[in-house]
């Protein structure tokens, strides 16, 4: 059985009021399944399109973060030891007989043999779709190999709407209750009356909603990840006793561990729970910290105290991956 990530399970339970106490939390999580899933094959291009009905998001809620989640099965044949570049786009406008206008939302590079849920940040478009549902033309997903050639998403192991129910793609929206009513006009009559009014309030409303989401989306852009760091032994004053190498790429970890924690943040279960507690009550505990989760060794050739030449492998010298702890 495929279980959803702990962050989603925990969030569902917290916001459903399970556990200790019945305190009403003005924040929530909303899961939206795929309603339409189409596959396209051109001579040199393969892609899939997904559409979601975001009108189900409760009225008066402003989306602070949104994710598109799709499951990737393990594949053996054809792509051994290769990587895929998976990109998710917002469909801006469709044109008969030619490609649609697209806006890149998120992309990931993964191993072909990787298996599990892939998470893509679609916060940038979610509030726009909630305020302007007529602009919701869905998402387009494409897969490319290391040579830049288009790959059929199905051959890459990506599961669509026709797959098992527990592996079907969906969107998760995280929101905070606000006084902004995103869809105050629902009936046909109300829509007709609104045409005679100034468009300024609607524009102000969209602007306010985008500001509400700004903090969360900026946290995602500055999320915990690995950064470049080259260490020069000469700069440290060690050139007299270290023969080789002259330096090495050490890397370092920095960034936010903000709610929601995406799968690529390599968060521990403790960090996920701590993030939820911080999200509900920031004064109680701080956010988790961004730190190395995997480290590699390097070999160093140096002179010891007796001027002997020594070759030694030093463990935990290079950051390989970062995560939230």
XYZ file of C-alpha atoms in Angstrom:
325
model
C 0.000 0.000 0.000
C 1.246 3.491 -0.854
C 0.849 5.940 2.020
C 0.805 9.734 1.556
C 3.761 11.671 2.967
C 3.690 12.143 6.748
C 3.463 15.919 6.323
C 0.115 15.526 4.539
C -1.208 12.944 7.025
C -0.185 15.031 10.014
C -1.632 18.194 8.527
C -4.940 16.489 7.774
C -5.213 15.313 11.384
C -4.169 18.596 12.943
C -6.565 20.647 10.878
C -9.375 18.132 11.344
C -9.160 18.722 15.093
C -7.871 15.258 16.011
C -5.568 14.729 18.956
C -5.456 16.724 22.180
C -7.788 19.658 22.520
C -10.396 21.098 20.184
C -8.844 24.496 19.540
C -9.999 25.994 16.252
C -6.982 26.591 14.035
C -7.381 29.356 11.410
C -5.244 27.447 8.917
C -5.931 24.376 6.818
C -5.123 21.876 4.123
C -7.243 21.038 1.108
C -6.648 18.137 -1.283
C -7.918 18.371 -4.871
C -7.858 15.287 -7.130
C -7.188 15.402 -10.871
C -10.412 15.879 -12.840
C -8.961 15.765 -16.373
C -5.778 14.051 -17.523
C -4.820 14.171 -21.215
C -1.786 12.730 -22.968
C -0.316 14.280 -26.120
C 2.138 12.778 -28.590
C 3.699 14.791 -31.378
C 6.555 13.693 -33.575
C 9.228 14.955 -31.195
C 7.270 16.031 -28.141
C 5.395 14.165 -25.411
C 3.557 15.760 -22.508
C 0.546 15.432 -20.225
C -1.992 17.995 -19.080
C -3.822 17.974 -15.748
C -6.788 20.056 -14.616
C -8.114 20.641 -11.112
C -11.302 22.224 -9.803
C -10.072 24.769 -7.253
C -13.595 26.104 -6.690
C -13.827 23.499 -3.911
C -11.476 25.520 -1.745
C -13.635 27.027 1.053
C -14.810 30.561 0.415
C -12.852 33.220 2.254
C -9.615 31.242 2.279
C -6.390 32.535 0.738
C -3.941 29.919 -0.495
C -0.520 30.323 1.132
C 1.102 27.359 -0.617
C 0.064 24.794 -3.197
C 1.743 21.632 -4.453
C 1.178 19.276 -7.362
C 1.993 15.689 -6.394
C 2.474 12.875 -8.891
C 3.678 9.329 -8.262
C 6.611 7.804 -10.128
C 6.900 4.038 -10.393
C 10.217 2.224 -10.521
C 11.297 1.434 -14.090
C 14.068 -0.939 -15.114
C 14.267 -1.061 -18.868
C 15.668 1.529 -21.292
C 16.771 4.235 -18.840
C 19.326 2.495 -16.613
C 21.536 4.992 -14.705
C 19.935 7.971 -16.461
C 18.331 11.127 -15.117
C 15.107 12.871 -16.104
C 14.276 16.573 -16.078
C 10.591 16.870 -15.130
C 9.002 20.293 -15.650
C 5.549 21.539 -14.649
C 4.060 24.531 -16.485
C 0.965 26.676 -16.112
C -1.045 26.711 -19.346
C -1.583 30.421 -20.048
C -3.394 30.217 -23.372
C -4.332 27.464 -25.788
C -4.055 27.823 -29.576
C -5.593 25.541 -32.207
C -2.939 23.941 -34.381
C 0.083 25.078 -32.377
C 1.673 24.852 -28.941
C 0.058 26.509 -25.941
C 1.623 29.485 -24.177
C 3.270 28.192 -21.008
C 4.788 29.528 -17.781
C 7.340 27.381 -15.932
C 6.277 26.806 -12.314
C 8.770 24.213 -11.088
C 11.175 21.544 -12.326
C 13.149 18.673 -10.837
C 15.978 16.410 -11.920
C 15.530 12.825 -10.733
C 17.071 9.419 -11.336
C 15.198 7.205 -13.766
C 15.164 4.442 -11.146
C 13.653 6.724 -8.491
C 10.308 5.677 -7.015
C 7.792 7.617 -4.916
C 5.847 10.872 -4.779
C 7.279 13.870 -6.640
C 6.273 17.303 -5.361
C 6.146 20.494 -7.450
C 5.464 24.002 -6.134
C 2.486 25.622 -7.921
C 1.850 28.396 -5.386
C 2.503 31.047 -8.035
C -0.623 30.146 -9.990
C -3.008 28.752 -7.360
C -4.316 32.076 -6.030
C -4.649 33.408 -9.561
C -6.852 30.435 -10.419
C -8.932 30.830 -7.265
C -9.622 34.505 -7.967
C -9.976 34.001 -11.737
C -11.244 30.439 -12.308
C -11.825 31.159 -16.007
C -8.028 31.322 -16.408
C -7.561 27.832 -14.989
C -6.401 25.940 -18.084
C -4.513 23.410 -16.004
C -0.927 22.226 -15.793
C 1.332 20.748 -18.432
C 4.022 18.232 -17.479
C 6.956 17.261 -19.683
C 9.903 14.891 -19.262
C 13.307 15.217 -20.933
C 16.357 12.967 -20.898
C 19.947 14.081 -20.348
C 20.225 14.658 -24.106
C 17.238 17.032 -24.086
C 15.016 14.590 -25.954
C 11.339 14.472 -24.991
C 10.278 11.296 -23.162
C 6.775 9.899 -22.842
C 5.772 10.523 -19.181
C 4.198 7.059 -19.036
C 7.489 5.427 -20.091
C 9.225 7.485 -17.399
C 7.006 5.795 -14.803
C 4.682 8.715 -14.031
C 1.204 7.609 -12.967
C -1.835 9.445 -14.333
C -5.532 9.451 -13.534
C -5.952 5.956 -15.008
C -3.523 4.445 -12.493
C -4.289 2.882 -9.090
C -6.353 5.146 -6.863
C -3.659 5.409 -4.192
C -1.126 6.602 -6.798
C -3.233 9.116 -8.734
C -1.934 12.704 -8.978
C -3.487 15.440 -6.871
C -2.968 18.982 -5.645
C -2.570 19.976 -2.001
C -3.478 23.554 -1.069
C -2.473 25.048 2.265
C -4.439 28.085 3.306
C -5.105 30.593 6.065
C -8.551 31.933 6.857
C -8.859 35.612 5.943
C -11.523 38.229 5.464
C -10.900 38.136 1.726
C -13.796 36.438 -0.070
C -12.306 34.955 -3.189
C -15.581 33.951 -4.831
C -18.235 36.220 -3.358
C -20.054 36.260 -6.736
C -21.428 32.811 -7.519
C -24.882 33.131 -9.043
C -25.576 34.189 -12.617
C -27.527 37.183 -11.403
C -24.718 38.301 -9.155
C -22.284 37.977 -12.034
C -24.497 40.175 -14.224
C -24.758 42.863 -11.565
C -21.023 42.877 -11.053
C -20.440 43.871 -14.678
C -21.781 47.358 -13.985
C -19.440 47.898 -11.067
C -15.906 49.206 -11.093
C -13.206 46.573 -11.565
C -11.009 48.240 -8.946
C -12.266 46.256 -5.899
C -11.659 42.992 -7.732
C -8.123 44.043 -8.614
C -7.503 45.126 -5.029
C -8.837 41.787 -3.834
C -6.467 39.856 -6.082
C -3.597 42.075 -4.941
C -4.391 41.414 -1.272
C -4.591 37.687 -1.836
C -1.251 37.635 -3.636
C 0.313 39.502 -0.708
C -1.033 36.912 1.719
C 0.640 34.155 -0.277
C 3.883 36.087 -0.715
C 5.471 35.068 2.585
C 4.864 31.364 2.006
C 6.051 31.367 -1.600
C 9.195 33.292 -0.624
C 9.896 30.634 2.014
C 9.651 27.992 -0.720
C 12.036 29.940 -2.979
C 14.542 30.155 -0.081
C 13.941 26.574 1.064
C 16.625 24.492 2.728
C 19.105 23.334 0.103
C 22.782 22.801 -0.719
C 24.884 25.842 -1.679
C 28.300 26.193 -3.316
C 31.334 26.514 -1.032
C 34.929 25.979 -2.134
C 37.481 25.654 0.672
C 41.047 26.681 -0.187
C 43.663 25.190 2.149
C 45.943 28.126 1.285
C 43.322 30.568 2.568
C 43.252 28.589 5.819
C 47.058 28.724 6.077
C 47.415 24.951 5.716
C 49.416 24.910 2.462
C 52.692 24.095 4.285
C 51.551 20.688 5.500
C 48.794 19.681 3.038
C 50.327 18.482 -0.236
C 47.136 17.724 -2.147
C 44.510 18.723 -2.919
C 44.855 22.499 -2.868
C 41.218 22.733 -1.848
C 37.863 21.062 -2.336
C 34.164 21.711 -2.870
C 32.720 21.406 0.638
C 29.256 22.934 0.070
C 27.014 24.072 2.935
C 23.327 23.959 3.903
C 21.135 27.020 4.271
C 17.482 27.916 3.851
C 14.037 27.888 5.409
C 12.346 24.836 6.878
C 8.878 26.338 6.554
C 5.490 24.638 6.392
C 4.745 22.725 4.225
C 7.936 20.661 4.025
C 8.380 19.298 0.505
C 9.736 15.811 -0.102
C 13.049 17.123 -1.473
C 13.781 18.782 1.897
C 14.664 15.342 3.340
C 12.891 16.209 6.580
C 12.855 13.846 9.532
C 9.500 12.886 11.024
C 10.416 14.929 14.101
C 11.069 17.979 11.906
C 7.686 17.559 10.189
C 5.866 17.476 13.539
C 7.919 20.418 14.837
C 7.060 22.409 11.706
C 3.341 21.759 12.208
C 3.543 22.880 15.853
C 5.422 26.032 14.812
C 2.883 26.707 12.034
C -0.006 26.543 14.524
C 1.758 28.415 17.334
C 5.028 30.111 16.313
C 5.703 31.223 19.902
C 5.898 27.637 21.184
C 8.861 26.252 19.240
C 11.148 27.514 16.452
C 11.281 26.106 12.946
C 13.525 23.090 12.314
C 17.087 23.783 11.189
C 18.644 23.225 7.780
C 21.587 20.840 8.136
C 23.534 18.194 6.184
C 21.807 14.816 5.894
C 24.480 13.069 3.814
C 28.229 13.687 3.855
C 31.085 12.293 1.764
C 34.762 11.760 2.512
C 37.827 13.219 0.792
C 41.392 11.893 0.562
C 44.190 14.209 1.734
C 47.942 13.840 1.140
C 49.884 15.629 3.889
C 53.032 15.768 6.069
C 52.666 14.512 9.633
C 54.653 15.829 12.619
C 57.608 13.626 11.653
C 57.589 14.901 8.041
C 56.268 11.578 6.772
C 53.979 11.731 3.748
C 50.571 10.373 4.726
C 47.519 9.643 2.588
C 44.382 9.632 4.717
C 40.674 9.609 4.027
C 38.704 12.085 6.147
C 35.044 11.296 6.635
C 32.136 13.748 6.610
C 33.951 16.511 4.726
C 31.636 17.165 1.754
C 27.929 17.951 1.985
C 26.067 15.637 -0.355
C 22.493 16.500 0.656
C 20.672 18.867 3.013
C 17.496 18.476 5.013
C 15.384 19.816 7.852
C 16.131 18.587 11.389
